[in-house]
Amino acid sequence: MERILFYLIAAVIIVFSVLTVTSRRILRAAVYLLFVLMATAGFYFMLNYNFLGAVQLTVYSGGIVVLIVFAVLLTAHMDHKLDPPDRLKALAVGLLSLFGMGITLYALRSFPWAVTALPEGAYDIEAIGMRLLSYGDKGYVLPFEVISVLLLAAMVAAIIIAKKSTSND
Amino acid sequence: MELAKFLIMRSELSLLAVVLILLVVEIFSAKSKQGAVVNLATGLFLLHTILGFVPVATGQLFGGMYQHTLLTGLMKSVLNIGVLILIMQSSGWLKQPANKGRVSEFFLLILSTLMGMYFMLSAGDFLMLYLGLELATIPLAALVAYNLKEMKSMEAGAKFILLAALSSGIMLFGISLIYGSSGSVYYAEVVGTMEMNPMQIMAMVFFLSGLGFKISLVPFHFWTADVYEGAPTNVAAYLSVISKGASTFVLLTLLFTVFKTMFDAWEVLLYAMAVLTITLGNLFALRQQNMQRFLAFSSIAQAGFLLLGIISGTHYGMTTVIYFVLVYVFSNLGAFGVAAIVYNASGKINIEDYRGFYQTNPRLSLVMLLSLFSLAGIPPVAGFFGKFFLFAAAAEQGYYWLVIIALLNTIISLYYYLRVVKAMFLDRSEEPIGLIKSDVLTRVAIAVSVAGIVAAGVFSQVFDWIHLYGWGM
């Protein structure tokens, strides 16, 4: 049963990912992306990692896709259809991707993956929270703080790009 | 945990302090005070650079996520010197009316990318490395697009962020494979599990492609020329010197530690990339007319030479790479500095425009001459020793063909570096670029680059000093 569910979700992800990059209407691409992200949350739920699944649903599907849709609605022309790609280029890219996939699959299948069991309570929200703010072994407070610097810099960067220039008027 | 222990990360802390002070100043200062902000930022960064030389204890923090060694301290100091020269050089550009009200943002962005590079260097696990890489990339895209009125600059910014996203995606896939196969992201735990099997080799290749993008090694170089051309000249200098230097240091330390057991795999990769990078960079540089594109391809070729030192895998090789980056910081910032001064004063950027430059601006053309000689590797300037040591490091390990190919390429590169020199000194022009006067900070910055080019070549103590901190594989 679990196996069937896994392949079902995987198929959804693959189909919608391909649709996302091949769709010629940008709004549709954004909606296809929504399905990809939601299906990914399915994997997390299957792994019993409910917290990450919920984060995936709220942040990615709920937040980021909505932001993308807003950005599309505010800037691009909705009816604008991208030009169909060059046949020859599409063929070359397709062949190259298949080649890359072949190599990746071969490499992945040749490796003896070890099955590891997670310690009891690793998915506990309390444990996740403690680890996130711990500064000892396997503590994640440093990346947590560095991300805040990254967000500050990204915000300043976004403002600089979006701000109206004041000098020439 | 005692608070005093945090002094280990004093570079990051003092840089963060500088960023926050500038942020507060930005909020409370008048928009017209461009010059004051530039002076304040330069002063603060000078303090930070000096502080970087004060020795502190080495060690680890946050359960091994952050590590400070004498080597990372040295690498950060090399980067600091470069950034200090660069922000002084930018003062003329920042004081232009077009940048009114956007001066402190420039410093905020550039210093946060520097902090990202610090974390890349000091990272003890792949998570911190990746975060540092992102912190060193995302704000840079805004800096590339800083000339908002120029379409070219915006386009360059868009190209940069898209390709950066692609390459960090590939890199992240590599990291996830490493994590999946070793069960850890910490370097110390990953080292023992890396073996020569197809899966882990693939993971390493994916991972290296992300760094290859930052260093703009062939075949990850396609963004370089377009982005350098569109970006403001000072930002292009930052990309070509600091960003590239930091990523080279990271590549060096990771290959020497985490991927040590996979030497046979990355030796082949580095060999091929070195040959391709040097040759293609040179061949394309031959045909450039635009100064910024020209320097872009020249910087691609220079990155290829660095691989010669890394591939040797020895203590001597590591020293030469760091030494070469230091010399390259001085020489490339000298060349870019003059190009920036000329562009900001006259708007001229083509090599042809430099005809008769010596007649009107003898001092600037001498600086350019010295920098280009150093980049080409003509004795007695430092660039010669940099290349010579790199060749020696590679030859010592028996890479004779690689050294011969690199030597032939040095001769080709001489042609295009001298093309600029010929335009400046020998060619006459009807309307040469007029006499350019630049402000004090820019002049100091140029003087420091020149002093560095000469001093690093004359005083062998510099090399010995670097040699003290390095180690071999």
PDB file of N, CA, C and O in Angstrom, chain B residues 4 8 30 60-61 66 112 123 136 142 176 187 190 223 243 294 300 320 323 333 337 345 355 391 412 418 450 465:
ATOM      1  N   ALA B   4      33.164  34.750  26.442  1.00  0.00           N
ATOM      2  CA  ALA B   4      34.493  35.053  25.921  1.00  0.00           C
ATOM      3  C   ALA B   4      34.859  34.124  24.770  1.00  0.00           C
ATOM      4  O   ALA B   4      35.647  34.466  23.896  1.00  0.00           O
ATOM      5  N   ILE B   8      36.289  33.900  19.344  1.00  0.00           N
ATOM      6  CA  ILE B   8      36.865  33.135  18.236  1.00  0.00           C
ATOM      7  C   ILE B   8      36.312  33.639  16.914  1.00  0.00           C
ATOM      8  O   ILE B   8      37.005  33.715  15.915  1.00  0.00           O
ATOM      9  N   ALA B  30      21.004  62.272   6.652  1.00  0.00           N
ATOM     10  CA  ALA B  30      20.392  62.938   5.498  1.00  0.00           C
ATOM     11  C   ALA B  30      20.916  62.305   4.221  1.00  0.00           C
ATOM     12  O   ALA B  30      22.031  61.789   4.167  1.00  0.00           O
ATOM     13  N   GLN B  60      36.802  25.618  17.798  1.00  0.00           N
ATOM     14  CA  GLN B  60      35.507  25.380  17.186  1.00  0.00           C
ATOM     15  C   GLN B  60      34.401  25.939  18.051  1.00  0.00           C
ATOM     16  O   GLN B  60      34.556  26.073  19.252  1.00  0.00           O
ATOM     17  N   LEU B  61      33.287  26.252  17.408  1.00  0.00           N
ATOM     18  CA  LEU B  61      32.121  26.722  18.137  1.00  0.00           C
ATOM     19  C   LEU B  61      30.900  26.008  17.593  1.00  0.00           C
ATOM     20  O   LEU B  61      30.936  25.449  16.492  1.00  0.00           O
ATOM     21  N   TYR B  66      31.248  25.894  13.294  1.00  0.00           N
ATOM     22  CA  TYR B  66      32.113  27.023  12.976  1.00  0.00           C
ATOM     23  C   TYR B  66      33.509  26.676  13.439  1.00  0.00           C
ATOM     24  O   TYR B  66      33.692  26.213  14.568  1.00  0.00           O
ATOM     25  N   SER B 112      27.684  42.329   3.598  1.00  0.00           N
ATOM     26  CA  SER B 112      27.021  41.062   3.950  1.00  0.00           C
ATOM     27  C   SER B 112      27.490  39.935   3.038  1.00  0.00           C
ATOM     28  O   SER B 112      27.572  38.788   3.488  1.00  0.00           O
ATOM     29  N   ALA B 123      33.217  27.409   7.714  1.00  0.00           N
ATOM     30  CA  ALA B 123      32.180  26.405   7.905  1.00  0.00           C
ATOM     31  C   ALA B 123      32.799  25.086   8.335  1.00  0.00           C
ATOM     32  O   ALA B 123      33.875  24.713   7.883  1.00  0.00           O
ATOM     33  N   ALA B 136      26.598  35.032   0.131  1.00  0.00           N
ATOM     34  CA  ALA B 136      27.594  35.682  -0.711  1.00  0.00           C
ATOM     35  C   ALA B 136      27.089  35.884  -2.127  1.00  0.00           C
ATOM     36  O   ALA B 136      27.772  36.491  -2.941  1.00  0.00           O
ATOM     37  N   ALA B 142      21.861  42.131  -6.543  1.00  0.00           N
ATOM     38  CA  ALA B 142      21.384  43.506  -6.468  1.00  0.00           C
ATOM     39  C   ALA B 142      22.510  44.482  -6.779  1.00  0.00           C
ATOM     40  O   ALA B 142      22.292  45.529  -7.403  1.00  0.00           O
ATOM     41  N   SER B 176      22.983  16.911  -0.880  1.00  0.00           N
ATOM     42  CA  SER B 176      21.980  15.982  -0.358  1.00  0.00           C
ATOM     43  C   SER B 176      22.421  14.541  -0.602  1.00  0.00           C
ATOM     44  O   SER B 176      22.159  13.664   0.225  1.00  0.00           O
ATOM     45  N   TYR B 187      31.773  18.052   8.170  1.00  0.00           N
ATOM     46  CA  TYR B 187      32.979  17.639   7.434  1.00  0.00           C
ATOM     47  C   TYR B 187      33.674  16.485   8.143  1.00  0.00           C
ATOM     48  O   TYR B 187      34.044  15.488   7.532  1.00  0.00           O
ATOM     49  N   VAL B 190      31.938  13.351   7.518  1.00  0.00           N
ATOM     50  CA  VAL B 190      31.813  12.962   6.111  1.00  0.00           C
ATOM     51  C   VAL B 190      33.131  12.371   5.614  1.00  0.00           C
ATOM     52  O   VAL B 190      33.134  11.402   4.857  1.00  0.00           O
ATOM     53  N   TRP B 223      28.271  32.926 -17.675  1.00  0.00           N
ATOM     54  CA  TRP B 223      27.688  34.160 -17.165  1.00  0.00           C
ATOM     55  C   TRP B 223      28.725  35.278 -17.085  1.00  0.00           C
ATOM     56  O   TRP B 223      28.384  36.447 -17.100  1.00  0.00           O
ATOM     57  N   SER B 243      35.062  37.645  -4.686  1.00  0.00           N
ATOM     58  CA  SER B 243      34.174  36.495  -4.776  1.00  0.00           C
ATOM     59  C   SER B 243      34.932  35.277  -5.292  1.00  0.00           C
ATOM     60  O   SER B 243      34.805  34.164  -4.767  1.00  0.00           O
ATOM     61  N   PHE B 294      37.027  42.288 -21.526  1.00  0.00           N
ATOM     62  CA  PHE B 294      38.419  41.856 -21.638  1.00  0.00           C
ATOM     63  C   PHE B 294      38.945  41.374 -20.289  1.00  0.00           C
ATOM     64  O   PHE B 294      39.507  40.284 -20.165  1.00  0.00           O
ATOM     65  N   ILE B 300      39.009  34.841 -16.064  1.00  0.00           N
ATOM     66  CA  ILE B 300      38.725  33.406 -16.224  1.00  0.00           C
ATOM     67  C   ILE B 300      40.040  32.657 -16.386  1.00  0.00           C
ATOM     68  O   ILE B 300      40.292  31.629 -15.733  1.00  0.00           O
ATOM     69  N   THR B 320      51.227  28.592  -2.551  1.00  0.00           N
ATOM     70  CA  THR B 320      51.286  29.355  -3.798  1.00  0.00           C
ATOM     71  C   THR B 320      49.908  29.844  -4.199  1.00  0.00           C
ATOM     72  O   THR B 320      49.782  30.942  -4.724  1.00  0.00           O
ATOM     73  N   TYR B 323      49.132  32.826  -2.071  1.00  0.00           N
ATOM     74  CA  TYR B 323      50.014  33.921  -2.501  1.00  0.00           C
ATOM     75  C   TYR B 323      49.539  34.489  -3.833  1.00  0.00           C
ATOM     76  O   TYR B 323      49.456  35.709  -4.014  1.00  0.00           O
ATOM     77  N   LEU B 333      42.812  44.548  -8.987  1.00  0.00           N
ATOM     78  CA  LEU B 333      42.173  45.755  -8.480  1.00  0.00           C
ATOM     79  C   LEU B 333      42.857  46.989  -9.050  1.00  0.00           C
ATOM     80  O   LEU B 333      42.216  48.020  -9.247  1.00  0.00           O
ATOM     81  N   GLY B 337      40.632  49.236 -11.123  1.00  0.00           N
ATOM     82  CA  GLY B 337      40.549  50.565 -10.537  1.00  0.00           C
ATOM     83  C   GLY B 337      40.729  51.649 -11.575  1.00  0.00           C
ATOM     84  O   GLY B 337      39.933  52.596 -11.638  1.00  0.00           O
ATOM     85  N   ALA B 345      34.678  58.825 -15.069  1.00  0.00           N
ATOM     86  CA  ALA B 345      34.969  60.214 -15.416  1.00  0.00           C
ATOM     87  C   ALA B 345      34.547  60.537 -16.845  1.00  0.00           C
ATOM     88  O   ALA B 345      34.081  61.644 -17.133  1.00  0.00           O
ATOM     89  N   ARG B 355      43.656  55.024 -26.361  1.00  0.00           N
ATOM     90  CA  ARG B 355      44.792  55.507 -27.167  1.00  0.00           C
ATOM     91  C   ARG B 355      45.221  56.892 -26.710  1.00  0.00           C
ATOM     92  O   ARG B 355      44.389  57.775 -26.496  1.00  0.00           O
ATOM     93  N   PHE B 391      53.592  27.237 -11.220  1.00  0.00           N
ATOM     94  CA  PHE B 391      54.166  26.279 -12.169  1.00  0.00           C
ATOM     95  C   PHE B 391      55.103  25.321 -11.438  1.00  0.00           C
ATOM     96  O   PHE B 391      55.092  24.114 -11.679  1.00  0.00           O
ATOM     97  N   ILE B 412      50.502  33.600 -24.982  1.00  0.00           N
ATOM     98  CA  ILE B 412      49.346  34.166 -25.689  1.00  0.00           C
ATOM     99  C   ILE B 412      48.804  35.356 -24.916  1.00  0.00           C
ATOM    100  O   ILE B 412      48.487  36.407 -25.476  1.00  0.00           O
ATOM    101  N   LEU B 418      49.485  43.254 -23.672  1.00  0.00           N
ATOM    102  CA  LEU B 418      50.311  44.305 -24.274  1.00  0.00           C
ATOM    103  C   LEU B 418      49.528  45.146 -25.268  1.00  0.00           C
ATOM    104  O   LEU B 418      49.901  46.276 -25.571  1.00  0.00           O
ATOM    105  N   VAL B 450      49.373  49.448  -6.067  1.00  0.00           N
ATOM    106  CA  VAL B 450      50.707  49.491  -6.667  1.00  0.00           C
ATOM    107  C   VAL B 450      51.752  49.032  -5.662  1.00  0.00           C
ATOM    108  O   VAL B 450      52.616  48.193  -5.976  1.00  0.00           O
ATOM    109  N   TRP B 465      55.616  33.908   5.186  1.00  0.00           N
ATOM    110  CA  TRP B 465      54.591  34.131   6.193  1.00  0.00           C
ATOM    111  C   TRP B 465      53.349  33.295   5.878  1.00  0.00           C
ATOM    112  O   TRP B 465      52.770  32.652   6.753  1.00  0.00           O
TER     113      TRP B 465
END
